[in-house]
């Protein structure tokens, strides 16, 4: 955090730092690579969100985080290039007052589901967080078959937000996915789990008839896997792996 | 090992240190990630076991290890959050006097077997340690189809222990697996091998008719692969990889 | 850069340094391993190209970069061993005035397409850069079925360049691929994306009916994904991963 | 190299050091893990070979290398535990005067071929070194279906050597493989390539009808890919990756 932010409130500074860590975690775990991004709603103003300038998440630092209104205009772009797909974030924040964080990613294991139309549903307990079934947004339905696939304006953003509906995840055919949740740590959890569930389901589908989680199991699990005791454990682990240790180094006997 | 443990016997201190190493090995080899855990029976009291507080195995240190009775009550929880699925451990130790160590994990390669019901049997020699065939515990059989899948009480723990029977491994549908053995190093070996055999069998099933190990081969191999000469070699290797070198550094010519 | 190059223009020195970085990036991302190579056209002379001596790309340094004419003769080989397949580069530069950089690689995920003849087409947005469909060069068609498969002379090089045609990518059955583009960063992008698209398409083909990018989508995307805003982001990311950081270290809070 | 070896000839010392590096390379590339081993014929005595004591290859140092006669008796075991499967090496050296190095491994990608009986043949150019087709040794044919699968005596060793015949590679059902060649670097190359070809062929078989290398192509390529120019490049690369740099560090611009 540089001097230029010395006048900002500590809530905002903490939020920015947490968003940097979320960027690094999602990059380290393979959810984000060159492309994709993660945002959070402004901690003090519901009509704004925080998102990095156009930078690969692995490289994002606190100085890259900018503020946007819900039309996805930068309050002050400081001359930086912006992600062209920021309407994904703004339109979901507009549509969903309960959503405080959004991740757009192209994790490789989930792309085949959007490409083939095979339903993506949770098959192991921690993946209940993704919902009963992940819908797919087909940009061709509303915008024709000669688009860039990209969500570069608010019309496309509203269309995607509608496909997401009241859920937490949505696939985008030939492109990627979005995850949305009530706080940043939950979005990180959901995005990582969505990727893992896709890989496990792909393998299961090749092997035989798949026994998905039942509706009752998803119902029982979806709150539980996102409860603080689960998130705390996960967050500490992902922070450590991404180079942001949360525990005293002296306790670690490794050479 | 901190001063607070200065009054403990050296057997216990060594056991705790070995359990820390087992946590790190299983995390490093990909058996455990955010979730999953490994325990050992108390070296001096058969009615107790040692298990970390609620922490990802990659981060576990000696100060995290707590003692539990076989009903899975902590003797002194020191105010720490506990793994909710510790009844897995307590109930297996109750049912099996021969078992001195237990690992519960969700290694991704083995999940499709529980999800599809395809039999998981050893196909290469080192995997004879997993037994002739790995049974699957279906929580729905006894507890219905609207559970959390989790083994959060002793009723579920006893049910799982029954499915494990006299064997060393058991799958849990949509959730993971358990491994149980006569000492900690054997459990580490079995858990890693179970994961590897699942991946190799998955690939083989896609390729053609599978030639499993014969009953006679499993019989000949299961003791041999868990003999000290095999375990010693494996343990040194896994320790080195997990950051706990067992050989003098001066012998290693690497830069 | 050593003294022996002190008399060279700064454009050439910069080009050589960028080519070294491209070698390292392609090695780090798994496109190149022991074998494969990447070249660029000389920045000041269209009748020459720059390519390393016979060295794995992971190990290439500025002192390894040599100049070749378009017949693939080294201007000064300094006694170094040369890549035997350098005619790939020379013949493509001869045939295509628009091409300023070429990569020949054997990335594992794309080999099955050449081996089986299954069409390789883009299925996710960033892969539009590979073209509508990737042709396959079958050396047997012109040179019989008892060759080394290698492009070790200009006859084979011209044949391959003809199969590439006006496109950006071409498979070589049982051997690998080539990528060609208007500058070095684009070739790096295309080679990495070709490899990724092959893996995602393989997985999709196993899952069900594949919904490829439409011709209109490829048309809209192919220039956009290779635009500077996309390339800048990608290049910074790949440089960082390959050990050539492009951003101030002080901004990175990682330990 | 310790003082205890000060009286040995420099050829032997160099051979031992090269064997240590081969152990580390094969471990780093994933050919060897806990188990598996690589040996070389004694550089000065055709009736002896060099092999480590019972140690995972990743951990092998010069002090671990022992001499064996071709009956696989240690000349001086220095009280160390020995690999139980050393007859693999002794029996192949007995049967094949041309063989100077042998690797026994259980690389995961090749196991499904032995397990299912699907033919393993080269599909990409660098894999011509494995031969036209890799035979499979089935221990049951001669020793019944209740063995350990292990080659723990010379009877089994001779049987395996017979299955290898005049070739360079042989699969062992449910167990692994052997590679044998005229020098240590060639064996390293063949073992790595066998593993890679297995993975690429597996993927190709799932995709469609496979176009294998033709007999003429294998014939043209098998010497070429093992020629010094190819081996030199590969060896430098693998050494670098395994932590034995062969080039001056000052040339490497990486941070």
Coordinates of C-alpha atoms in Angstrom, one line a residue, chain D residues 9-227:
Chain D
X9 CA 40.5 -45.0 -11.5
X10 CA 39.1 -41.8 -12.9
X11 CA 37.0 -43.7 -15.4
X12 CA 35.2 -45.4 -12.6
X13 CA 34.8 -42.2 -10.6
X14 CA 33.3 -40.5 -13.7
X15 CA 31.1 -43.5 -14.3
X16 CA 29.8 -43.4 -10.8
X17 CA 29.1 -39.7 -11.0
X18 CA 27.3 -40.1 -14.2
X19 CA 25.2 -42.9 -12.7
X20 CA 24.3 -40.6 -9.8
X21 CA 23.2 -37.9 -12.3
X22 CA 21.1 -40.5 -14.3
X23 CA 19.4 -41.5 -11.0
X24 CA 18.5 -37.9 -10.3
X25 CA 17.4 -37.2 -13.9
X26 CA 15.1 -40.2 -14.1
X27 CA 13.6 -39.2 -10.7
X28 CA 13.1 -35.6 -11.7
X29 CA 11.4 -36.5 -15.0
X30 CA 9.0 -38.9 -13.2
X31 CA 10.3 -42.1 -14.6
X32 CA 11.5 -43.4 -11.2
X33 CA 9.8 -42.5 -7.9
X34 CA 10.1 -44.5 -4.6
X35 CA 10.9 -47.6 -6.6
X36 CA 12.8 -48.4 -9.8
X37 CA 16.5 -48.3 -10.4
X38 CA 19.1 -47.7 -13.1
X39 CA 22.5 -49.4 -13.5
X40 CA 25.5 -49.3 -15.8
X41 CA 28.1 -51.9 -16.7
X42 CA 31.4 -51.4 -15.0
X43 CA 33.5 -49.2 -17.4
X44 CA 36.6 -51.4 -17.0
X45 CA 35.2 -54.9 -16.4
X46 CA 32.4 -56.4 -18.5
X47 CA 31.7 -58.9 -15.8
X48 CA 30.5 -56.4 -13.3
X49 CA 27.9 -53.7 -13.1
X50 CA 27.3 -50.6 -10.9
X51 CA 24.0 -50.1 -9.1
X52 CA 22.9 -48.2 -6.0
X53 CA 22.0 -49.8 -2.7
X54 CA 18.3 -49.9 -1.8
X55 CA 17.6 -46.2 -2.0
X56 CA 15.1 -44.1 -4.0
X57 CA 16.9 -42.7 -7.0
X58 CA 16.1 -39.1 -6.0
X59 CA 18.3 -39.6 -3.0
X60 CA 21.2 -41.6 -4.5
X61 CA 24.7 -40.3 -4.0
X62 CA 28.1 -41.6 -5.1
X63 CA 28.6 -43.3 -1.8
X64 CA 25.5 -45.5 -2.5
X65 CA 26.9 -47.0 -5.7
X66 CA 28.0 -50.6 -5.3
X67 CA 29.6 -53.2 -7.7
X68 CA 27.9 -56.4 -8.5
X69 CA 29.0 -59.5 -10.5
X70 CA 26.6 -60.7 -13.3
X71 CA 25.0 -63.1 -10.8
X72 CA 24.0 -60.0 -8.9
X73 CA 26.2 -60.7 -5.9
X74 CA 27.6 -57.5 -4.4
X75 CA 31.4 -57.5 -4.3
X76 CA 31.3 -55.5 -1.1
X77 CA 27.8 -54.6 0.2
X78 CA 29.3 -52.5 3.1
X79 CA 26.4 -53.7 5.2
X80 CA 23.9 -51.8 3.1
X81 CA 20.5 -53.2 2.1
X82 CA 20.3 -54.2 -1.6
X83 CA 17.6 -53.8 -4.2
X84 CA 15.8 -57.2 -4.3
X85 CA 15.3 -56.9 -8.0
X86 CA 18.9 -56.5 -9.0
X87 CA 18.7 -59.8 -11.1
X88 CA 16.9 -57.7 -13.7
X89 CA 20.2 -56.0 -14.3
X90 CA 22.6 -58.9 -14.0
X91 CA 20.6 -61.2 -16.3
X92 CA 20.3 -58.6 -19.0
X93 CA 24.0 -57.9 -18.9
X94 CA 24.7 -61.6 -19.2
X95 CA 22.4 -62.0 -22.2
X96 CA 23.4 -58.9 -24.0
X97 CA 27.0 -58.0 -24.5
X98 CA 26.0 -54.9 -26.3
X99 CA 24.1 -53.5 -23.3
X100 CA 25.9 -51.1 -21.1
X101 CA 23.1 -49.7 -19.1
X102 CA 19.6 -50.8 -17.8
X103 CA 16.7 -49.0 -16.2
X104 CA 13.8 -50.7 -14.5
X105 CA 10.8 -48.4 -13.8
X106 CA 7.1 -48.2 -13.1
X107 CA 6.3 -45.0 -14.9
X108 CA 2.5 -44.6 -14.5
X109 CA 1.7 -43.9 -18.1
X110 CA 3.0 -47.2 -19.4
X111 CA 1.4 -49.4 -16.8
X112 CA -2.0 -49.6 -18.6
X113 CA -0.4 -51.1 -21.7
X114 CA 1.0 -54.1 -19.7
X115 CA -2.3 -54.3 -17.7
X116 CA -4.6 -54.4 -20.8
X117 CA -2.3 -56.0 -23.4
X118 CA -2.9 -53.1 -25.8
X119 CA 0.2 -52.9 -28.1
X120 CA 2.7 -50.1 -27.2
X121 CA 4.3 -48.8 -30.4
X122 CA 5.9 -45.5 -31.3
X123 CA 3.7 -42.7 -32.6
X124 CA 6.0 -39.7 -32.7
X125 CA 9.4 -39.4 -34.1
X126 CA 11.6 -39.2 -30.9
X127 CA 10.0 -42.4 -29.7
X128 CA 11.5 -44.5 -32.5
X129 CA 14.2 -45.3 -30.0
X130 CA 11.8 -47.7 -28.2
X131 CA 11.7 -50.1 -31.1
X132 CA 8.9 -51.2 -33.5
X133 CA 6.8 -52.6 -30.7
X134 CA 7.3 -53.1 -27.0
X135 CA 6.9 -56.8 -25.9
X136 CA 5.3 -57.6 -22.6
X137 CA 6.7 -60.1 -20.1
X138 CA 4.0 -62.0 -18.3
X139 CA 5.4 -63.6 -15.2
X140 CA 2.5 -66.0 -15.0
X141 CA 3.5 -67.8 -18.2
X142 CA 6.5 -69.4 -16.5
X143 CA 6.0 -68.9 -12.8
X144 CA 2.3 -69.1 -12.2
X145 CA -0.3 -66.7 -10.9
X146 CA 0.7 -66.6 -7.3
X147 CA 4.0 -64.8 -7.4
X148 CA 5.1 -61.4 -6.1
X149 CA 5.6 -60.3 -9.7
X150 CA 9.1 -59.3 -8.6
X151 CA 12.3 -60.4 -10.4
X152 CA 14.0 -61.5 -7.2
X153 CA 16.1 -64.4 -8.5
X154 CA 18.1 -65.2 -11.6
X155 CA 15.5 -67.6 -13.0
X156 CA 13.0 -64.7 -13.2
X157 CA 15.8 -62.5 -14.5
X158 CA 16.7 -64.8 -17.3
X159 CA 13.0 -65.1 -18.3
X160 CA 12.6 -61.4 -18.4
X161 CA 15.9 -61.0 -20.4
X162 CA 14.5 -63.5 -22.9
X163 CA 11.3 -61.5 -23.3
X164 CA 13.4 -58.4 -23.9
X165 CA 15.3 -60.3 -26.6
X166 CA 17.4 -58.1 -28.9
X167 CA 15.2 -55.0 -28.3
X168 CA 15.6 -52.0 -26.1
X169 CA 12.4 -52.0 -24.1
X170 CA 10.0 -54.6 -22.5
X171 CA 6.9 -54.1 -20.4
X172 CA 6.2 -56.3 -17.3
X173 CA 2.5 -56.9 -16.7
X174 CA 1.2 -55.2 -13.6
X175 CA 4.6 -54.1 -12.6
X176 CA 6.6 -51.8 -15.0
X177 CA 9.2 -52.0 -17.7
X178 CA 12.8 -52.3 -18.5
X179 CA 15.0 -50.3 -20.9
X180 CA 18.4 -51.4 -22.1
X181 CA 20.9 -49.7 -24.3
X182 CA 24.5 -49.3 -25.3
X183 CA 25.3 -46.5 -22.9
X184 CA 23.8 -44.7 -19.9
X185 CA 22.6 -41.6 -21.7
X186 CA 20.8 -43.7 -24.3
X187 CA 19.0 -45.6 -21.5
X188 CA 17.9 -42.4 -19.9
X189 CA 16.6 -41.1 -23.3
X190 CA 14.8 -44.4 -24.0
X191 CA 13.1 -44.6 -20.6
X192 CA 11.9 -41.0 -20.7
X193 CA 10.6 -41.4 -24.3
X194 CA 8.9 -44.7 -23.6
X195 CA 6.9 -43.0 -20.8
X196 CA 6.0 -40.0 -23.0
X197 CA 5.0 -42.2 -26.0
X198 CA 2.7 -44.2 -23.7
X199 CA 0.9 -41.1 -22.6
X200 CA 0.6 -39.7 -26.2
X201 CA -0.6 -43.1 -27.5
X202 CA -3.2 -43.5 -24.7
X203 CA -4.6 -40.2 -25.7
X204 CA -4.5 -41.0 -29.4
X205 CA -6.3 -44.3 -28.9
X206 CA -9.2 -42.6 -27.2
X207 CA -9.5 -40.1 -30.1
X208 CA -9.6 -42.4 -33.1
X209 CA -7.7 -44.7 -35.5
X210 CA -4.0 -44.3 -34.8
X211 CA -1.4 -43.8 -37.4
X212 CA 1.8 -45.4 -36.0
X213 CA 5.2 -44.8 -37.2
X214 CA 5.9 -47.0 -40.2
X215 CA 8.6 -49.7 -40.1
X216 CA 10.6 -47.6 -42.5
X217 CA 10.2 -44.5 -40.3
X218 CA 11.3 -46.3 -37.2
X219 CA 14.3 -47.7 -39.1
X220 CA 15.4 -44.3 -40.3
X221 CA 14.8 -42.6 -36.9
X222 CA 16.0 -45.1 -34.3
X223 CA 19.7 -44.5 -34.8
X224 CA 19.3 -40.8 -35.5
X225 CA 17.4 -39.9 -32.3
X226 CA 20.1 -41.7 -30.3
X227 CA 23.0 -39.9 -32.1

